[in-house]
Amino acid sequence: MPDIKVTPLGAGQDVGRSCILVSIGGKNIMLDCGMHMGYNDDRRFPDFSYITQNGRLTEFLDCVIISHFHLDHCGALPYMSEMVGYDGPIYMTHPTKAICPILLEDFRKITVDKKGETNFFTSQMIKDCMKKVVPLNLHQTVQVDEELEIKAYYAGHVLGAAMVQIKVGSESVVYTGDYNMTPDRHLGAAWIDKCRPDLLISESTYATTIRDSKRCRERDFLKKVHETVERGGKVLIPVFALGRAQELCILLETFWERMNLKAPIYFSTGLTEKANHYYKLFITWTNQKIRKTFVQRNMFEFKHIKAFDRSYADNPGPMVVFATPGMLHAGQSLLIFKKWAGNEKNMVIMPGYCVQGTVGHKILNGQKKLEMEGRATVIIGTLDVKLQVEYMSFSAHADAKGIMQLIRMAEPRNMLLVHGEAKKMEFLKDKIEQEFSISCYMPANGETTSIVTNPSVPVDISLNLLKREMALGGPLPDAKRPRTMHGTLIMKDNSLRLVSPEQALKELGLSEHQLRFTCRVQLHDPHSDNDTLGRIYTHLKSVLKTYSIQHVPDGTVIVESIVIKVTSSAEEPNLKVILLSWSYQDEELGSFLSTLLKKGLPS
Amino acid sequence: MKLYCLSGHPTLPCNVLKFKSTTIMLDCGLDTTAALYFLPLPLVHSPRLSKLPGWVSKDGAVNLEKELKECSGRVFVDSQPEFCLPEKELLDLSTIDVILISNYHCMMALPYITEHTGFTGTVYATEPTLQIGRLLMEELVTFMERVPKAQAATCWKNKEIQRLLPGPLKDAVDVWSWRKCYSVQEVNSALSKVQLVGYSQKELFGAVQVTPLSSGYSLGSSNWIIQSHYEKVSYVSGSSLLTTHPQPMEQSSLKNSDVLILTGLTQIPTANPDGMLGEFCSNLAMTIRAGGNVLVPCYSSGVIYDLLECLYQFMDSANLGSTPFYFISPVANSSLEFSQIFAEWLCQNKQSKVYLPEPPFPHAELIQTNKLKHYPSIHGDFSSEFRQPCVVFTGHPSLRFGDVVHFMELWGKSSLNTIIFTEPDFSYLDALAPYQPLAMKCVYCPIDTRLNFHQVSKLLKDIQPLHVVCPEPYTQPPPAQPHRSDLMLELQPPPMAYRRCSVLGLPFRRRYERIHLLPELARSLVPSEIKAGVSVATVSAVLQSKDNKHVLQVSECSVQQPDELDPNLSDSLGNTECLKCMIFTSELYGHILHLQTEDVLIQLEEDATHIICDNNEPLRTALRDLVLRFLQKL
């Protein structure tokens, strides 16, 4: 039985370190290659020794596909390709290819330069890794090799985020990466056609959430920011440089404009301008409205939002600061957080999901005292958290409703959940199985799920045979009375051809062997032979309504291709011997008729 | 399979392919050369053009002084310029299912096809093709609507009258199919029917799959593969192997075509684009140094990007860095902006710039440093800001409408100025005709990056199509160079040539069709190997055909009245095992077995076995299985 095997090396019942191995039709594909923000040790990267204990991965993988530029989806890529060793193709969309190396370099800098870790990938490795990248365009069918093809769909999670369909023969898998089913201020909604994959692998970050309307969330967010600023407090919004940051900037920019507010808004990191430039150059990946108006007004040129300098954090008075990274696990956002945490007038708004182990996750769970780590994870003190902590879900993930919507769009035969918490997955799994009556799986990391597929077999049918059948059955074979078609399948040099039996015999230089039966049925019927035949004709006509039955003047009745004759001897004219003759192709009908006639004719 | 040829123009094709009950239009180019028969539309009142004498035949019998004007020794139609449309009578346009667009120059007739004809199909195009095509259409509409003409001249088209007109009007063909420009509403409505596709995207339409491939000619330009499982038609239109800004041409996917439809080769096979570019630069420099202005009539997208890039490098090295460039068009700004956002569709070199992130085209820098300025028209800011000497890029290259008309009137009188023709679509002498006598220098540097005959014959050698279909002009040397047999297609078998209104039957020898065996059926088959490497299985199954897709499935109970069957029989019927292939090579041939107790005769022949028995079903089936097993073994 052909099957599809899926093994998450990361993101199995967990968020972070996305890395999913898929085996389909003899091909092995790695979906995403991310890092885990919650760990600083070996667990940070997927365990590639699962694939092979020693040596390089190249011969074990046919391709690697990266869904988007977030580090939990691509952070382990240079480690995998340059340190473990992989030289095959790595597929990602153009924007991902552009932005991914910048974030990787950022990640490297924080880890090596700031935290002082060694044995980490180098800048050169990032460059070498990116040389292996093959850019993907939306909807383009990329032929990885003769059998394996992949196709990207718009995912709407961040700039360049893609879902990807993997296809070998008639078997297929769709991997969603992270996606968003509702269009926002700068991105469109995820979309896929009714591709009916054997398996849909979906993220499930918000498996149990059904988020209130976006407008309410935005109003809440603006209200909180506004109130804090009004009372002279500072607002910290930890974000990733690209993605939600642009969305929230557009939101605040328009609000500041409308309310004529004066408090400064800053964006940390030098990435900002560069980041916005990417958005301008990849405007085709944003939503309809921005694309339509970009010639007149580019949405990514902000009037109120200025670059942040480290010294501003100590300035008196209100301000709003967007700072990276988004989960408060390192870098500038964490620095500012430490400075402002002690003042209850201030506020931190977490606009996205935080993985376990990060400061963001801890404060969201109400932790009021934090142990602070210095270089090399030495604990150097505790921090009292007095500022207000708010959580506003602005990450562009599909919620439960969105996930169900995608299932309805793609109509998968099986479902597999990753990138979520086990408990929440459980809930969604039940819901999916109930509503769609399809199997839903949620393997843990290192656990393999096998899905049996039932592929149909494509065969070349000779046009003669097909046309003959179509002609017999009219333009469309009648569904009520399906016609049985007889043909011979020739398997030769990996080709499968279905031809008429005569053609097969001719082609193979064989002669057909006819198997024929003639059955004698004895019957008492006080009529002439011809009348008996007539009565048989009428009887069969009434029983076999949909069959072709002919009464031929030479004294035979023909049902389809079965010949029926009536004879009798001169001595016993009333004892009729009915001769039924059929070939093996009509075995069922012949057998049925002989049994039927044995029961006699209705008087 | 048939091809209906609605346009005879080799570079502005419009063909309709009937393929597996799908009707597919390949491009709909608009032949704008008809505009050359019309008087220019001046943007500013021109005393010269408004005082032209009307035309009256020599004997005075025909008086068309309202419609026709004599200008510079030729007769022109005084009316809004008209264009020659694809043939509309050859087939019912409402039956078209799909229109495939290969590049933005080949879609300009779209509104004429999709509007007012009952068209209900889908148009497929890439995003750059749609966006830039839209710009070019809007530009055309603006050019026309900016200068409204009160009257439309029609009398001259009367066959009897046209016969009496002086040349070249007398020889104009298909004049009754000429139409004036469409409106913005029609453009919007036509373009709303476009569905975007990406390169190598497999788009299914019934039993037909269409796939665009990069053709290397312009932003988003494509060739198309139209195929079913067993037939493949390649449509090659406007392709280029030169390294300019677009993504390079994809060639290997064109292999194994049954038919290749070849259009859009270079219109200037004798000119080398690189040489022309050099000539362009040196003439430009010479004029500027002498204090003259340079006028470049051009389309608002395409080669202009390459010209600007070339000049960006050239001007500084020629010490002309301070010369201003002006790009004047209602869509100049949009065209420049759009060119920067289609990284996916650009050559590698430009793509990698976006990763930095930098704009892919250097004209962004020219604009930033104020070396290149763009204006929607000569009215407004331009008139106060412009400095001479300068270089002006503006349309339309026919010199009949658009801002270029004004510059012809303005600069034509001075021999210091130069007009440089770069677009190959119009004969420059015809374009200049209404402006004669002209003091301004004229330089003809047509830059046509499309395939030349040398490149195309090499390409065809590589991809080996079984048959080639092409416009008739490609099958003979250019009329002006009858001895240049290298400037035509010489192929074996010879190409099938078409002209306007041709209907060609395309040669296909199709012998197979794709069918799917459902898994249950596939599992039930018992193949037997009859020769080394060849296995055979007999298939008896139910055929289902829907939407040109065929499926075979296990036949359910094939007799209809199950309640009338005795249970034993139903069982045996339900158990419809698939038939084994029967091969019989016994030495028993010619024997007759007689089972006397049961009165059964079994006749054994080389190719047949006949069992004659009483109606004893258990016995018969037992015999049957025995014979079958016996046959199997052999």
PDB file of C-alpha atoms in Angstrom, chain A residues 1 94-95 97-98 102 135-143 149 151 170 274-275 277-278 280-285 291 294-296 454-464 466-467 469-470 475-477 479-493 497-499 501 503-505 507-522 542-547 579 581-582 584-585 587-599, chain B residues 127 131 196 198-203 230 247 333-334 337-338 340-344 348 351 353-360 510-520 522-523 525 527-528 530-531 533-547 550 552 555-556 558-561 564-566 569 572-573 576-577 579-584 589 598-601 604-617 620-621 623-625 627-628 631:
ATOM      1  CA  MET A   1       0.000   0.000   0.000  1.00  0.00           C
ATOM      2  CA  HIS A  94      11.629  35.874  -3.516  1.00  0.00           C
ATOM      3  CA  PRO A  95      10.747  38.053  -0.502  1.00  0.00           C
ATOM      4  CA  LYS A  97      15.011  34.830  -0.009  1.00  0.00           C
ATOM      5  CA  ALA A  98      15.635  38.559   0.316  1.00  0.00           C
ATOM      6  CA  ILE A 102      19.166  39.516   7.167  1.00  0.00           C
ATOM      7  CA  PRO A 135      13.367  31.199  -5.693  1.00  0.00           C
ATOM      8  CA  LEU A 136       9.731  30.173  -5.991  1.00  0.00           C
ATOM      9  CA  ASN A 137       6.994  32.233  -7.610  1.00  0.00           C
ATOM     10  CA  LEU A 138       3.380  31.987  -6.560  1.00  0.00           C
ATOM     11  CA  HIS A 139       1.422  29.313  -8.449  1.00  0.00           C
ATOM     12  CA  GLN A 140       4.459  28.346 -10.488  1.00  0.00           C
ATOM     13  CA  THR A 141       4.796  24.584 -10.782  1.00  0.00           C
ATOM     14  CA  VAL A 142       8.408  23.804 -10.021  1.00  0.00           C
ATOM     15  CA  GLN A 143       9.673  20.458 -11.168  1.00  0.00           C
ATOM     16  CA  GLU A 149       6.692  18.943  -8.217  1.00  0.00           C
ATOM     17  CA  LYS A 151       3.674  24.799  -6.077  1.00  0.00           C
ATOM     18  CA  SER A 170      -1.355  11.531  -8.028  1.00  0.00           C
ATOM     19  CA  LYS A 274      15.529  48.687   4.952  1.00  0.00           C
ATOM     20  CA  ALA A 275      12.517  46.655   5.966  1.00  0.00           C
ATOM     21  CA  HIS A 277      12.160  49.250   1.378  1.00  0.00           C
ATOM     22  CA  TYR A 278      11.549  45.553   0.972  1.00  0.00           C
ATOM     23  CA  LYS A 280       8.047  48.790  -1.438  1.00  0.00           C
ATOM     24  CA  LEU A 281       9.944  46.551  -3.839  1.00  0.00           C
ATOM     25  CA  PHE A 282       7.750  43.541  -3.121  1.00  0.00           C
ATOM     26  CA  ILE A 283       4.535  45.505  -3.276  1.00  0.00           C
ATOM     27  CA  THR A 284       2.990  42.764  -5.439  1.00  0.00           C
ATOM     28  CA  TRP A 285       2.948  40.589  -2.307  1.00  0.00           C
ATOM     29  CA  ARG A 291      -0.929  47.575  -4.720  1.00  0.00           C
ATOM     30  CA  PHE A 294       1.266  52.533  -4.591  1.00  0.00           C
ATOM     31  CA  VAL A 295       2.091  54.822  -7.517  1.00  0.00           C
ATOM     32  CA  GLN A 296       0.269  57.737  -5.850  1.00  0.00           C
ATOM     33  CA  ASN A 454      -5.134   5.205  -2.583  1.00  0.00           C
ATOM     34  CA  PRO A 455      -3.778   6.554  -5.808  1.00  0.00           C
ATOM     35  CA  SER A 456      -5.496   5.691  -9.034  1.00  0.00           C
ATOM     36  CA  VAL A 457      -3.293   4.346 -11.780  1.00  0.00           C
ATOM     37  CA  PRO A 458      -2.937   6.462 -14.896  1.00  0.00           C
ATOM     38  CA  VAL A 459      -2.952   4.338 -18.022  1.00  0.00           C
ATOM     39  CA  ASP A 460      -2.772   5.094 -21.728  1.00  0.00           C
ATOM     40  CA  ILE A 461      -5.894   3.806 -23.378  1.00  0.00           C
ATOM     41  CA  SER A 462      -5.945   3.284 -27.099  1.00  0.00           C
ATOM     42  CA  LEU A 463      -8.176   5.819 -28.715  1.00  0.00           C
ATOM     43  CA  ASN A 464      -9.810   3.116 -30.829  1.00  0.00           C
ATOM     44  CA  LEU A 466     -12.112   4.312 -25.990  1.00  0.00           C
ATOM     45  CA  LYS A 467     -14.007   5.595 -28.991  1.00  0.00           C
ATOM     46  CA  GLU A 469     -16.817   2.186 -25.941  1.00  0.00           C
ATOM     47  CA  MET A 470     -17.992   5.774 -26.052  1.00  0.00           C
ATOM     48  CA  PRO A 475     -21.542  10.354 -25.568  1.00  0.00           C
ATOM     49  CA  LEU A 476     -21.690   9.704 -21.854  1.00  0.00           C
ATOM     50  CA  PRO A 477     -22.074   6.154 -20.610  1.00  0.00           C
ATOM     51  CA  ALA A 479     -24.785   5.973 -15.171  1.00  0.00           C
ATOM     52  CA  LYS A 480     -27.796   3.739 -14.552  1.00  0.00           C
ATOM     53  CA  ARG A 481     -26.472   0.956 -16.620  1.00  0.00           C
ATOM     54  CA  PRO A 482     -22.720   0.996 -16.532  1.00  0.00           C
ATOM     55  CA  ARG A 483     -21.143  -0.729 -19.478  1.00  0.00           C
ATOM     56  CA  THR A 484     -18.465  -3.207 -18.872  1.00  0.00           C
ATOM     57  CA  MET A 485     -15.480  -2.607 -21.046  1.00  0.00           C
ATOM     58  CA  HIS A 486     -13.126  -5.375 -21.995  1.00  0.00           C
ATOM     59  CA  GLY A 487      -9.531  -4.573 -22.694  1.00  0.00           C
ATOM     60  CA  THR A 488      -6.052  -5.863 -22.215  1.00  0.00           C
ATOM     61  CA  LEU A 489      -3.492  -4.036 -20.156  1.00  0.00           C
ATOM     62  CA  ILE A 490       0.031  -4.291 -21.493  1.00  0.00           C
ATOM     63  CA  MET A 491       2.841  -3.518 -19.092  1.00  0.00           C
ATOM     64  CA  LYS A 492       6.122  -2.954 -20.817  1.00  0.00           C
ATOM     65  CA  ASP A 493       9.136  -0.755 -20.038  1.00  0.00           C
ATOM     66  CA  ARG A 497      -1.304   0.727 -22.082  1.00  0.00           C
ATOM     67  CA  LEU A 498      -4.865  -0.439 -22.272  1.00  0.00           C
ATOM     68  CA  VAL A 499      -5.827  -1.719 -25.703  1.00  0.00           C
ATOM     69  CA  PRO A 501      -7.944  -7.618 -26.729  1.00  0.00           C
ATOM     70  CA  GLN A 503      -4.958  -5.330 -30.698  1.00  0.00           C
ATOM     71  CA  ALA A 504      -3.072  -6.788 -27.739  1.00  0.00           C
ATOM     72  CA  LEU A 505      -2.992 -10.198 -29.330  1.00  0.00           C
ATOM     73  CA  GLU A 507       0.799  -6.672 -30.958  1.00  0.00           C
ATOM     74  CA  LEU A 508       2.130  -9.498 -28.856  1.00  0.00           C
ATOM     75  CA  GLY A 509       1.905 -12.029 -31.644  1.00  0.00           C
ATOM     76  CA  LEU A 510      -0.515 -14.212 -29.690  1.00  0.00           C
ATOM     77  CA  SER A 511      -3.789 -15.729 -30.629  1.00  0.00           C
ATOM     78  CA  GLU A 512      -6.759 -15.441 -28.400  1.00  0.00           C
ATOM     79  CA  HIS A 513      -8.210 -18.507 -26.865  1.00  0.00           C
ATOM     80  CA  GLN A 514     -11.966 -18.636 -27.069  1.00  0.00           C
ATOM     81  CA  LEU A 515     -13.812 -20.382 -24.300  1.00  0.00           C
ATOM     82  CA  ARG A 516     -17.350 -21.156 -25.216  1.00  0.00           C
ATOM     83  CA  PHE A 517     -20.184 -22.836 -23.417  1.00  0.00           C
ATOM     84  CA  THR A 518     -23.243 -24.412 -24.875  1.00  0.00           C
ATOM     85  CA  CYS A 519     -25.868 -25.431 -22.383  1.00  0.00           C
ATOM     86  CA  ARG A 520     -28.789 -27.666 -22.983  1.00  0.00           C
ATOM     87  CA  VAL A 521     -31.920 -26.815 -21.079  1.00  0.00           C
ATOM     88  CA  GLN A 522     -34.850 -29.213 -21.327  1.00  0.00           C
ATOM     89  CA  SER A 542     -40.015  -8.720 -19.648  1.00  0.00           C
ATOM     90  CA  VAL A 543     -37.233  -9.844 -17.303  1.00  0.00           C
ATOM     91  CA  LEU A 544     -34.235  -8.140 -18.870  1.00  0.00           C
ATOM     92  CA  LYS A 545     -35.719  -4.787 -19.659  1.00  0.00           C
ATOM     93  CA  THR A 546     -32.529  -2.888 -20.297  1.00  0.00           C
ATOM     94  CA  TYR A 547     -30.792  -5.474 -22.436  1.00  0.00           C
ATOM     95  CA  LEU A 579     -29.468 -24.476 -26.630  1.00  0.00           C
ATOM     96  CA  SER A 581     -24.401 -20.600 -26.293  1.00  0.00           C
ATOM     97  CA  TRP A 582     -22.139 -17.921 -24.881  1.00  0.00           C
ATOM     98  CA  TYR A 584     -16.650 -16.601 -21.465  1.00  0.00           C
ATOM     99  CA  GLN A 585     -16.883 -12.798 -21.711  1.00  0.00           C
ATOM    100  CA  GLU A 587     -20.304 -15.785 -18.472  1.00  0.00           C
ATOM    101  CA  GLU A 588     -22.433 -13.948 -15.931  1.00  0.00           C
ATOM    102  CA  LEU A 589     -25.318 -13.318 -18.232  1.00  0.00           C
ATOM    103  CA  GLY A 590     -25.136 -16.809 -19.775  1.00  0.00           C
ATOM    104  CA  SER A 591     -25.159 -18.455 -16.412  1.00  0.00           C
ATOM    105  CA  PHE A 592     -28.051 -16.288 -15.321  1.00  0.00           C
ATOM    106  CA  LEU A 593     -30.070 -17.104 -18.430  1.00  0.00           C
ATOM    107  CA  SER A 594     -29.570 -20.851 -18.203  1.00  0.00           C
ATOM    108  CA  THR A 595     -30.750 -20.814 -14.608  1.00  0.00           C
ATOM    109  CA  LEU A 596     -33.666 -18.597 -15.515  1.00  0.00           C
ATOM    110  CA  LEU A 597     -34.843 -20.768 -18.376  1.00  0.00           C
ATOM    111  CA  LYS A 598     -34.535 -23.933 -16.306  1.00  0.00           C
ATOM    112  CA  LYS A 599     -37.339 -22.581 -14.122  1.00  0.00           C
TER     113      LYS A 599
ATOM    114  CA  GLU B 127       0.739  40.331 -13.809  1.00  0.00           C
ATOM    115  CA  GLN B 131      -0.466  46.069 -15.509  1.00  0.00           C
ATOM    116  CA  LEU B 196      -3.376  36.259 -13.552  1.00  0.00           C
ATOM    117  CA  GLY B 198       2.713  32.922 -13.256  1.00  0.00           C
ATOM    118  CA  TYR B 199       5.415  31.318 -15.363  1.00  0.00           C
ATOM    119  CA  SER B 200       5.223  27.519 -15.359  1.00  0.00           C
ATOM    120  CA  GLN B 201       1.822  27.644 -13.731  1.00  0.00           C
ATOM    121  CA  LYS B 202      -0.241  24.743 -15.017  1.00  0.00           C
ATOM    122  CA  GLU B 203      -3.725  26.003 -15.603  1.00  0.00           C
ATOM    123  CA  TYR B 230      -0.917  13.269 -25.682  1.00  0.00           C
ATOM    124  CA  GLN B 247      13.833  36.959 -17.282  1.00  0.00           C
ATOM    125  CA  ASN B 333       5.240  57.847 -13.719  1.00  0.00           C
ATOM    126  CA  SER B 334       3.277  54.610 -13.446  1.00  0.00           C
ATOM    127  CA  GLU B 337       7.174  52.817 -10.806  1.00  0.00           C
ATOM    128  CA  PHE B 338       5.734  49.531 -12.039  1.00  0.00           C
ATOM    129  CA  GLN B 340      10.586  48.479 -10.131  1.00  0.00           C
ATOM    130  CA  ILE B 341       8.142  46.129  -8.441  1.00  0.00           C
ATOM    131  CA  PHE B 342       8.285  43.101 -10.717  1.00  0.00           C
ATOM    132  CA  ALA B 343      11.507  41.589  -9.396  1.00  0.00           C
ATOM    133  CA  GLU B 344      10.257  38.054  -9.989  1.00  0.00           C
ATOM    134  CA  GLN B 348      18.984  37.391 -12.418  1.00  0.00           C
ATOM    135  CA  GLN B 351      16.654  40.330  -9.226  1.00  0.00           C
ATOM    136  CA  LYS B 353      19.556  44.020  -6.622  1.00  0.00           C
ATOM    137  CA  VAL B 354      16.174  43.731  -4.969  1.00  0.00           C
ATOM    138  CA  TYR B 355      17.681  41.487  -2.310  1.00  0.00           C
ATOM    139  CA  LEU B 356      19.962  44.319  -1.152  1.00  0.00           C
ATOM    140  CA  PRO B 357      17.288  46.055  -1.232  1.00  0.00           C
ATOM    141  CA  GLU B 358      17.810  48.384  -4.157  1.00  0.00           C
ATOM    142  CA  PRO B 359      15.540  49.232  -7.050  1.00  0.00           C
ATOM    143  CA  PRO B 360      16.296  46.916  -9.971  1.00  0.00           C
ATOM    144  CA  ARG B 510      -3.314  10.851 -31.721  1.00  0.00           C
ATOM    145  CA  ARG B 511      -3.530   7.235 -30.676  1.00  0.00           C
ATOM    146  CA  TYR B 512      -3.865   7.271 -26.941  1.00  0.00           C
ATOM    147  CA  GLU B 513      -5.887   8.958 -24.252  1.00  0.00           C
ATOM    148  CA  ARG B 514      -5.319   9.099 -20.500  1.00  0.00           C
ATOM    149  CA  ILE B 515      -7.546   6.935 -18.353  1.00  0.00           C
ATOM    150  CA  HIS B 516      -7.369   6.254 -14.623  1.00  0.00           C
ATOM    151  CA  LEU B 517      -7.802   2.823 -13.080  1.00  0.00           C
ATOM    152  CA  LEU B 518      -9.322   3.244  -9.637  1.00  0.00           C
ATOM    153  CA  PRO B 519      -7.263   1.625  -6.885  1.00  0.00           C
ATOM    154  CA  GLU B 520      -9.735  -1.239  -6.254  1.00  0.00           C
ATOM    155  CA  ALA B 522      -5.851  -1.875 -10.101  1.00  0.00           C
ATOM    156  CA  ARG B 523      -5.525  -4.138  -7.096  1.00  0.00           C
ATOM    157  CA  LEU B 525      -5.774  -7.147 -11.778  1.00  0.00           C
ATOM    158  CA  PRO B 527      -0.860  -9.601 -14.567  1.00  0.00           C
ATOM    159  CA  SER B 528       0.935 -12.521 -16.065  1.00  0.00           C
ATOM    160  CA  ILE B 530       4.229 -13.513 -21.178  1.00  0.00           C
ATOM    161  CA  LYS B 531       7.645 -12.427 -22.367  1.00  0.00           C
ATOM    162  CA  GLY B 533       9.609  -7.564 -19.445  1.00  0.00           C
ATOM    163  CA  VAL B 534       6.127  -7.711 -20.884  1.00  0.00           C
ATOM    164  CA  SER B 535       3.165  -8.485 -18.688  1.00  0.00           C
ATOM    165  CA  VAL B 536      -0.447  -8.599 -19.627  1.00  0.00           C
ATOM    166  CA  ALA B 537      -3.695  -8.456 -17.705  1.00  0.00           C
ATOM    167  CA  THR B 538      -7.205  -8.596 -19.003  1.00  0.00           C
ATOM    168  CA  VAL B 539      -9.374  -5.800 -17.739  1.00  0.00           C
ATOM    169  CA  SER B 540     -13.131  -5.894 -17.542  1.00  0.00           C
ATOM    170  CA  ALA B 541     -14.348  -2.790 -15.884  1.00  0.00           C
ATOM    171  CA  VAL B 542     -16.863  -0.009 -16.023  1.00  0.00           C
ATOM    172  CA  LEU B 543     -15.982   3.107 -17.949  1.00  0.00           C
ATOM    173  CA  GLN B 544     -17.032   6.492 -16.668  1.00  0.00           C
ATOM    174  CA  SER B 545     -16.357   9.633 -18.624  1.00  0.00           C
ATOM    175  CA  LYS B 546     -16.911  13.096 -17.288  1.00  0.00           C
ATOM    176  CA  ASP B 547     -15.472  16.455 -18.359  1.00  0.00           C
ATOM    177  CA  HIS B 550     -12.021   8.874 -18.092  1.00  0.00           C
ATOM    178  CA  LEU B 552     -12.302   2.726 -15.025  1.00  0.00           C
ATOM    179  CA  SER B 555     -17.875  -3.447 -12.304  1.00  0.00           C
ATOM    180  CA  GLU B 556     -20.510  -3.916  -9.688  1.00  0.00           C
ATOM    181  CA  SER B 558     -23.843  -6.172 -13.871  1.00  0.00           C
ATOM    182  CA  VAL B 559     -27.280  -7.767 -13.986  1.00  0.00           C
ATOM    183  CA  GLN B 560     -30.023  -5.407 -13.019  1.00  0.00           C
ATOM    184  CA  GLN B 561     -32.722  -7.398 -11.242  1.00  0.00           C
ATOM    185  CA  GLU B 564     -34.800 -12.391  -9.456  1.00  0.00           C
ATOM    186  CA  LEU B 565     -31.466 -14.096  -9.178  1.00  0.00           C
ATOM    187  CA  ASP B 566     -31.047 -17.088  -7.009  1.00  0.00           C
ATOM    188  CA  LEU B 569     -25.843 -17.018  -8.625  1.00  0.00           C
ATOM    189  CA  SER B 572     -20.919 -15.854  -8.104  1.00  0.00           C
ATOM    190  CA  LEU B 573     -21.861 -12.655  -9.888  1.00  0.00           C
ATOM    191  CA  THR B 576     -16.639 -10.962 -10.559  1.00  0.00           C
ATOM    192  CA  GLU B 577     -13.057 -11.831 -10.685  1.00  0.00           C
ATOM    193  CA  LEU B 579     -10.446 -12.462 -16.409  1.00  0.00           C
ATOM    194  CA  LYS B 580      -7.100 -13.975 -16.943  1.00  0.00           C
ATOM    195  CA  CYS B 581      -5.382 -13.722 -20.207  1.00  0.00           C
ATOM    196  CA  MET B 582      -5.746 -16.945 -22.001  1.00  0.00           C
ATOM    197  CA  ILE B 583      -2.928 -18.334 -23.990  1.00  0.00           C
ATOM    198  CA  PHE B 584      -3.118 -21.811 -25.177  1.00  0.00           C
ATOM    199  CA  TYR B 589      -5.355 -29.494 -30.086  1.00  0.00           C
ATOM    200  CA  GLU B 598     -22.547 -36.388 -17.535  1.00  0.00           C
ATOM    201  CA  ASP B 599     -22.953 -36.224 -21.289  1.00  0.00           C
ATOM    202  CA  VAL B 600     -20.446 -33.417 -21.591  1.00  0.00           C
ATOM    203  CA  LEU B 601     -18.443 -32.682 -24.687  1.00  0.00           C
ATOM    204  CA  LEU B 604     -10.223 -28.491 -27.652  1.00  0.00           C
ATOM    205  CA  GLU B 605      -8.812 -26.419 -30.487  1.00  0.00           C
ATOM    206  CA  GLU B 606      -5.673 -24.344 -30.816  1.00  0.00           C
ATOM    207  CA  ASP B 607      -7.506 -21.132 -30.189  1.00  0.00           C
ATOM    208  CA  ALA B 608     -10.786 -22.238 -28.691  1.00  0.00           C
ATOM    209  CA  THR B 609     -12.391 -24.502 -26.156  1.00  0.00           C
ATOM    210  CA  HIS B 610     -16.051 -25.303 -26.382  1.00  0.00           C
ATOM    211  CA  ILE B 611     -17.907 -26.921 -23.504  1.00  0.00           C
ATOM    212  CA  ILE B 612     -21.261 -28.412 -24.318  1.00  0.00           C
ATOM    213  CA  CYS B 613     -23.249 -29.688 -21.380  1.00  0.00           C
ATOM    214  CA  ASP B 614     -26.634 -30.060 -19.743  1.00  0.00           C
ATOM    215  CA  ASN B 615     -27.921 -27.370 -17.564  1.00  0.00           C
ATOM    216  CA  ASN B 616     -25.965 -28.440 -14.551  1.00  0.00           C
ATOM    217  CA  GLU B 617     -24.555 -25.244 -13.184  1.00  0.00           C
ATOM    218  CA  ARG B 620     -20.373 -26.394 -15.607  1.00  0.00           C
ATOM    219  CA  THR B 621     -18.643 -23.926 -13.310  1.00  0.00           C
ATOM    220  CA  LEU B 623     -15.426 -27.502 -15.593  1.00  0.00           C
ATOM    221  CA  ARG B 624     -14.998 -23.848 -16.374  1.00  0.00           C
ATOM    222  CA  ASP B 625     -12.612 -23.281 -13.511  1.00  0.00           C
ATOM    223  CA  VAL B 627     -10.246 -25.290 -17.980  1.00  0.00           C
ATOM    224  CA  LEU B 628      -9.298 -21.818 -16.876  1.00  0.00           C
ATOM    225  CA  LEU B 631      -5.147 -22.485 -19.605  1.00  0.00           C
TER     226      LEU B 631
END
